[in-house]
Protein backbone atom coordinates (compact mmCIF):
# COMPACT_ATOMS: atom_id res chain seq x y z
CA UNK A 1 0.00 0.00 0.00
CA UNK A 2 2.68 2.49 0.97
CA UNK A 3 5.43 1.52 -1.47
CA UNK A 4 3.63 1.37 -4.84
CA UNK A 5 3.74 4.32 -7.20
CA UNK A 6 -0.03 4.82 -7.51
CA UNK A 7 -2.42 6.54 -5.14
CA UNK A 8 -4.44 4.09 -3.03
CA UNK A 9 -7.46 4.88 -0.84
CA UNK A 10 -9.45 2.33 1.17
CA UNK A 11 -12.90 2.88 2.65
CA UNK A 12 -15.46 1.10 4.80
CA UNK A 13 -18.67 -0.27 3.22
CA UNK A 14 -20.29 3.19 3.45
CA UNK A 15 -17.55 4.95 1.53
CA UNK A 16 -15.85 6.46 4.60
CA UNK A 17 -12.08 6.70 4.12
CA UNK A 18 -10.05 4.40 6.37
CA UNK A 19 -6.58 4.72 4.88
CA UNK A 20 -4.61 6.37 2.08
CA UNK A 21 -0.99 6.14 1.01
CA UNK A 22 1.40 9.02 0.42
CA UNK A 23 0.88 9.08 -3.34
CA UNK A 24 -2.86 9.54 -2.76
CA UNK A 25 -2.04 12.33 -0.30
CA UNK A 26 0.04 14.07 -2.99
CA UNK A 27 -2.65 13.61 -5.64
CA UNK A 28 -5.57 14.87 -3.54
CA UNK A 29 -3.55 17.27 -1.36
CA UNK A 30 -5.27 15.77 1.68
CA UNK A 31 -3.16 14.11 4.38
CA UNK A 32 -4.31 10.84 5.84
CA UNK A 33 -5.05 12.20 9.31
CA UNK A 34 -7.47 14.77 7.89
CA UNK A 35 -9.02 12.45 5.28
CA UNK A 36 -9.75 9.43 7.50
CA UNK A 37 -13.38 9.51 8.62
CA UNK A 38 -14.53 11.68 5.71
CA UNK A 39 -16.62 10.46 2.81
CA UNK A 40 -14.70 9.57 -0.34
CA UNK A 41 -16.64 12.05 -2.46
CA UNK A 42 -15.57 14.85 -0.12
CA UNK A 43 -11.86 14.13 -0.60
CA UNK A 44 -11.89 12.92 -4.21
CA UNK A 45 -13.43 15.44 -6.62
CA UNK A 46 -13.60 14.12 -10.20
CA UNK A 47 -14.81 15.72 -13.42
CA UNK A 48 -15.36 14.54 -16.96
CA UNK A 49 -12.34 15.53 -19.08
CA UNK A 50 -14.44 16.64 -22.06
CA UNK A 51 -17.48 18.28 -20.43
CA UNK A 52 -16.14 19.29 -17.02
CA UNK A 53 -19.24 17.79 -15.36
CA UNK A 54 -18.91 16.21 -11.94
CA UNK A 55 -18.58 12.41 -12.03
CA UNK A 56 -18.82 9.82 -9.29
CA UNK A 57 -15.71 7.88 -8.29
CA UNK A 58 -15.82 4.29 -9.47
CA UNK A 59 -15.51 2.98 -5.90
CA UNK A 60 -18.73 4.72 -4.88
CA UNK A 61 -20.51 2.91 -7.73
CA UNK A 62 -18.93 -0.37 -6.67
CA UNK A 63 -20.11 -0.09 -3.09
CA UNK A 64 -23.63 0.31 -4.45
CA UNK A 65 -23.67 -2.45 -7.06
CA UNK A 66 -21.01 -4.91 -5.89
CA UNK A 67 -23.10 -6.55 -3.17
CA UNK A 68 -24.06 -9.19 -5.73
CA UNK A 69 -20.82 -9.08 -7.71
CA UNK A 70 -17.12 -9.48 -7.05
CA UNK A 71 -16.04 -7.53 -10.11
CA UNK A 72 -14.10 -4.32 -9.91
CA UNK A 73 -14.70 -1.27 -12.07
CA UNK A 74 -12.14 0.48 -14.24
CA UNK A 75 -13.00 4.13 -14.61
CA UNK A 76 -12.09 6.30 -17.57
CA UNK A 77 -9.52 9.07 -17.47
CA UNK A 78 -10.77 11.83 -15.20
CA UNK A 79 -9.84 15.32 -14.15
CA UNK A 80 -9.16 15.44 -10.41
CA UNK A 81 -9.60 18.69 -8.52
CA UNK A 82 -7.27 18.74 -5.53
CA UNK A 83 -8.00 20.24 -2.14
CA UNK A 84 -6.22 23.43 -3.20
CA UNK A 85 -8.10 23.62 -6.49
CA UNK A 86 -5.36 22.29 -8.72
CA UNK A 87 -6.16 20.07 -11.69
CA UNK A 88 -4.67 16.63 -12.24
CA UNK A 89 -5.54 13.94 -14.74
CA UNK A 90 -5.92 10.44 -13.35
CA UNK A 91 -7.15 6.98 -14.26
CA UNK A 92 -8.95 5.01 -11.55
CA UNK A 93 -9.64 1.38 -10.74
CA UNK A 94 -11.90 0.32 -7.87
CA UNK A 95 -12.83 -3.00 -6.28
CA UNK A 96 -14.73 -4.24 -3.22
CA UNK A 97 -12.97 -5.73 -0.21
CA UNK A 98 -14.75 -8.85 1.06
CA UNK A 99 -14.53 -11.03 4.12
CA UNK A 100 -14.21 -14.80 4.06
CA UNK A 101 -17.98 -15.17 4.02
CA UNK A 102 -18.18 -12.84 0.93
CA UNK A 103 -19.60 -9.88 2.83
CA UNK A 104 -18.37 -6.43 1.78
CA UNK A 105 -16.04 -5.02 4.43
CA UNK A 106 -14.93 -2.01 2.43
CA UNK A 107 -13.49 -0.92 -0.86
CA UNK A 108 -10.23 0.16 -2.48
CA UNK A 109 -9.59 2.59 -5.32
CA UNK A 110 -6.27 3.08 -7.11
CA UNK A 111 -5.46 6.36 -8.86
CA UNK A 112 -2.71 6.71 -11.44
CA UNK A 113 -1.49 10.17 -12.38
CA UNK A 114 -1.65 10.37 -16.19
CA UNK A 115 -1.17 14.14 -16.48
CA UNK A 116 2.14 13.83 -18.35
CA UNK A 117 0.86 11.00 -20.53
CA UNK A 118 -2.29 12.92 -21.47
CA UNK A 119 -0.26 16.08 -22.13
CA UNK A 120 2.06 14.14 -24.45
CA UNK A 121 -0.92 12.61 -26.26
CA UNK A 122 -2.44 16.04 -26.80
CA UNK A 123 0.87 17.46 -28.03
CA UNK A 124 1.23 14.50 -30.40
CA UNK A 125 -2.32 14.98 -31.67
CA UNK A 126 -1.66 18.70 -32.22
CA UNK A 127 1.62 17.94 -34.03
CA UNK A 128 -0.16 15.42 -36.26
CA UNK A 129 -2.89 17.98 -37.01
CA UNK A 130 -0.31 20.64 -37.93
CA UNK A 131 1.65 18.15 -40.07
CA UNK A 132 -1.54 17.12 -41.88
CA UNK A 133 -2.34 20.79 -42.62
CA UNK A 134 1.19 21.38 -43.92
CA UNK A 135 1.09 18.32 -46.19
CA UNK A 136 -2.43 19.07 -47.44
CA UNK A 137 -1.47 22.62 -48.41
CA UNK A 138 2.10 22.01 -49.58
CA UNK A 139 2.74 23.29 -53.15
CA UNK A 140 4.91 20.23 -53.90
CA UNK A 141 4.12 16.54 -54.07
CA UNK A 142 4.84 14.43 -51.01
CA UNK A 143 4.43 10.67 -51.03
CA UNK A 144 5.32 7.57 -49.06
CA UNK A 145 5.57 4.02 -50.33
CA UNK A 146 6.78 0.63 -49.19
CA UNK A 147 10.21 -0.72 -49.98
CA UNK A 148 8.48 -2.70 -52.74
CA UNK A 149 7.31 0.55 -54.36
CA UNK A 150 3.62 0.39 -53.37
CA UNK A 151 2.03 3.72 -52.48
CA UNK A 152 1.11 4.24 -48.82
CA UNK A 153 0.34 7.96 -48.86
CA UNK A 154 0.10 10.85 -51.31
CA UNK A 155 -0.72 14.44 -50.44
CA UNK A 156 -3.26 16.40 -52.53
CA UNK A 157 -0.60 18.05 -54.69
CA UNK A 158 0.98 14.71 -55.65
CA UNK A 159 -2.46 13.34 -56.50
CA UNK A 160 -3.07 16.39 -58.68
CA UNK A 161 0.32 16.00 -60.37
CA UNK A 162 -0.25 12.32 -61.20
CA UNK A 163 -3.96 12.61 -61.96
CA UNK A 164 -5.08 9.95 -59.45
CA UNK A 165 -7.07 10.07 -56.22
CA UNK A 166 -5.36 8.97 -53.00
CA UNK A 167 -7.37 5.73 -53.03
CA UNK A 168 -6.46 5.02 -56.65
CA UNK A 169 -2.77 5.53 -55.93
CA UNK A 170 -2.88 2.86 -53.22
CA UNK A 171 -3.33 0.33 -56.02
CA UNK A 172 -0.40 1.70 -58.02
CA UNK A 173 3.36 1.23 -57.94
CA UNK A 174 5.58 4.26 -57.88
CA UNK A 175 8.11 2.91 -60.40
CA UNK A 176 5.31 2.28 -62.93
CA UNK A 177 4.85 6.06 -63.20
CA UNK A 178 8.51 6.80 -63.88
CA UNK A 179 9.78 6.79 -67.45
CA UNK A 180 11.59 3.48 -68.04
CA UNK A 181 14.68 5.22 -69.47
CA UNK A 182 14.98 7.24 -66.27
CA UNK A 183 14.58 4.10 -64.17
CA UNK A 184 17.50 2.51 -65.98
CA UNK A 185 19.62 5.67 -65.93
CA UNK A 186 19.08 6.20 -62.20
CA UNK A 187 18.97 2.53 -61.26
CA UNK A 188 21.59 2.77 -58.52
CA UNK A 189 19.96 5.86 -57.03
CA UNK A 190 16.57 4.14 -57.07
CA UNK A 191 18.02 1.07 -55.37
CA UNK A 192 19.66 3.17 -52.65
CA UNK A 193 16.39 5.07 -52.24
CA UNK A 194 14.35 1.87 -51.87
CA UNK A 195 16.87 0.39 -49.45
CA UNK A 196 16.76 3.57 -47.41
CA UNK A 197 20.53 3.68 -46.96
CA UNK A 198 20.75 7.44 -47.45
CA UNK A 199 18.94 10.41 -48.94
CA UNK A 200 18.85 10.64 -52.71
CA UNK A 201 18.07 13.46 -55.12
CA UNK A 202 17.83 13.20 -58.91
CA UNK A 203 15.76 14.27 -61.89
CA UNK A 204 13.08 12.03 -63.45
CA UNK A 205 10.36 12.09 -66.03
CA UNK A 206 7.00 10.82 -64.85
CA UNK A 207 3.76 9.84 -66.56
CA UNK A 208 0.39 11.23 -65.53
CA UNK A 209 -2.80 9.19 -65.66
CA UNK A 210 -3.64 10.79 -69.01
CA UNK A 211 -0.26 9.71 -70.43
CA UNK A 212 1.37 13.14 -70.38
CA UNK A 213 5.14 13.07 -69.85
CA UNK A 214 6.41 15.64 -67.33
CA UNK A 215 9.68 16.45 -65.57
CA UNK A 216 10.28 16.46 -61.83
CA UNK A 217 13.02 16.77 -59.24
CA UNK A 218 12.79 13.86 -56.81
CA UNK A 219 14.39 13.75 -53.37
CA UNK A 220 13.78 11.43 -50.48
CA UNK A 221 15.02 8.69 -48.22
CA UNK A 222 14.09 5.67 -46.16
CA UNK A 223 12.35 5.71 -42.80
CA UNK A 224 12.92 2.85 -40.36
CA UNK A 225 9.96 1.23 -38.63
CA UNK A 226 12.00 -0.98 -36.33
CA UNK A 227 9.84 -0.06 -33.32
CA UNK A 228 6.90 -1.87 -34.92
CA UNK A 229 7.93 -5.49 -35.38
CA UNK A 230 5.24 -6.44 -37.89
CA UNK A 231 6.00 -3.54 -40.24
CA UNK A 232 8.95 -2.85 -42.50
CA UNK A 233 10.48 0.50 -43.21
CA UNK A 234 9.10 2.78 -45.91
CA UNK A 235 10.30 5.53 -48.23
CA UNK A 236 9.27 9.19 -48.25
CA UNK A 237 9.78 11.29 -51.37
CA UNK A 238 9.29 14.95 -52.27
CA UNK A 239 8.51 15.55 -55.93
CA UNK A 240 8.67 19.01 -57.44
CA UNK A 241 7.38 19.44 -60.97
CA UNK A 242 9.95 21.27 -63.13
CA UNK A 243 8.25 20.83 -66.52
CA UNK A 244 7.80 24.58 -67.01
CA UNK A 245 11.43 25.20 -66.07
CA UNK A 246 12.57 22.59 -68.59
CA UNK A 247 10.33 24.10 -71.26
CA UNK A 248 11.72 27.58 -70.58
CA UNK A 249 15.29 26.23 -70.77
CA UNK A 250 14.59 24.64 -74.17
CA UNK A 251 13.00 27.82 -75.48
CA UNK A 252 15.97 29.84 -74.28
CA UNK A 253 18.40 27.46 -75.99
CA UNK A 254 16.40 27.61 -79.22
CA UNK A 255 16.45 31.40 -79.16
CA UNK A 256 20.20 31.42 -78.58
mmCIF file with all atom_site columns, C-alpha atoms in Angstrom, residues 39 53 60 89 124 154 171 186 188 203 217 221:
data_model
loop_
_atom_site.group_PDB
_atom_site.id
_atom_site.type_symbol
_atom_site.label_atom_id
_atom_site.label_alt_id
_atom_site.label_comp_id
_atom_site.label_asym_id
_atom_site.label_entity_id
_atom_site.label_seq_id
_atom_site.pdbx_PDB_ins_code
_atom_site.Cartn_x
_atom_site.Cartn_y
_atom_site.Cartn_z
_atom_site.occupancy
_atom_site.B_iso_or_equiv
_atom_site.pdbx_formal_charge
_atom_site.auth_seq_id
_atom_site.auth_comp_id
_atom_site.auth_asym_id
_atom_site.auth_atom_id
_atom_site.pdbx_PDB_model_num
ATOM 1  C CA . UNK A 1 39  ? -16.619 10.462 2.809   1.00 0.00 ? 39  UNK A CA 1
ATOM 2  C CA . UNK A 1 53  ? -19.241 17.789 -15.362 1.00 0.00 ? 53  UNK A CA 1
ATOM 3  C CA . UNK A 1 60  ? -18.727 4.715  -4.882  1.00 0.00 ? 60  UNK A CA 1
ATOM 4  C CA . UNK A 1 89  ? -5.539  13.936 -14.741 1.00 0.00 ? 89  UNK A CA 1
ATOM 5  C CA . UNK A 1 124 ? 1.234   14.498 -30.400 1.00 0.00 ? 124 UNK A CA 1
ATOM 6  C CA . UNK A 1 154 ? 0.103   10.846 -51.307 1.00 0.00 ? 154 UNK A CA 1
ATOM 7  C CA . UNK A 1 171 ? -3.327  0.329  -56.019 1.00 0.00 ? 171 UNK A CA 1
ATOM 8  C CA . UNK A 1 186 ? 19.080  6.204  -62.200 1.00 0.00 ? 186 UNK A CA 1
ATOM 9  C CA . UNK A 1 188 ? 21.587  2.771  -58.522 1.00 0.00 ? 188 UNK A CA 1
ATOM 10 C CA . UNK A 1 203 ? 15.764  14.268 -61.887 1.00 0.00 ? 203 UNK A CA 1
ATOM 11 C CA . UNK A 1 217 ? 13.018  16.768 -59.238 1.00 0.00 ? 217 UNK A CA 1
ATOM 12 C CA . UNK A 1 221 ? 15.017  8.693  -48.221 1.00 0.00 ? 221 UNK A CA 1
#
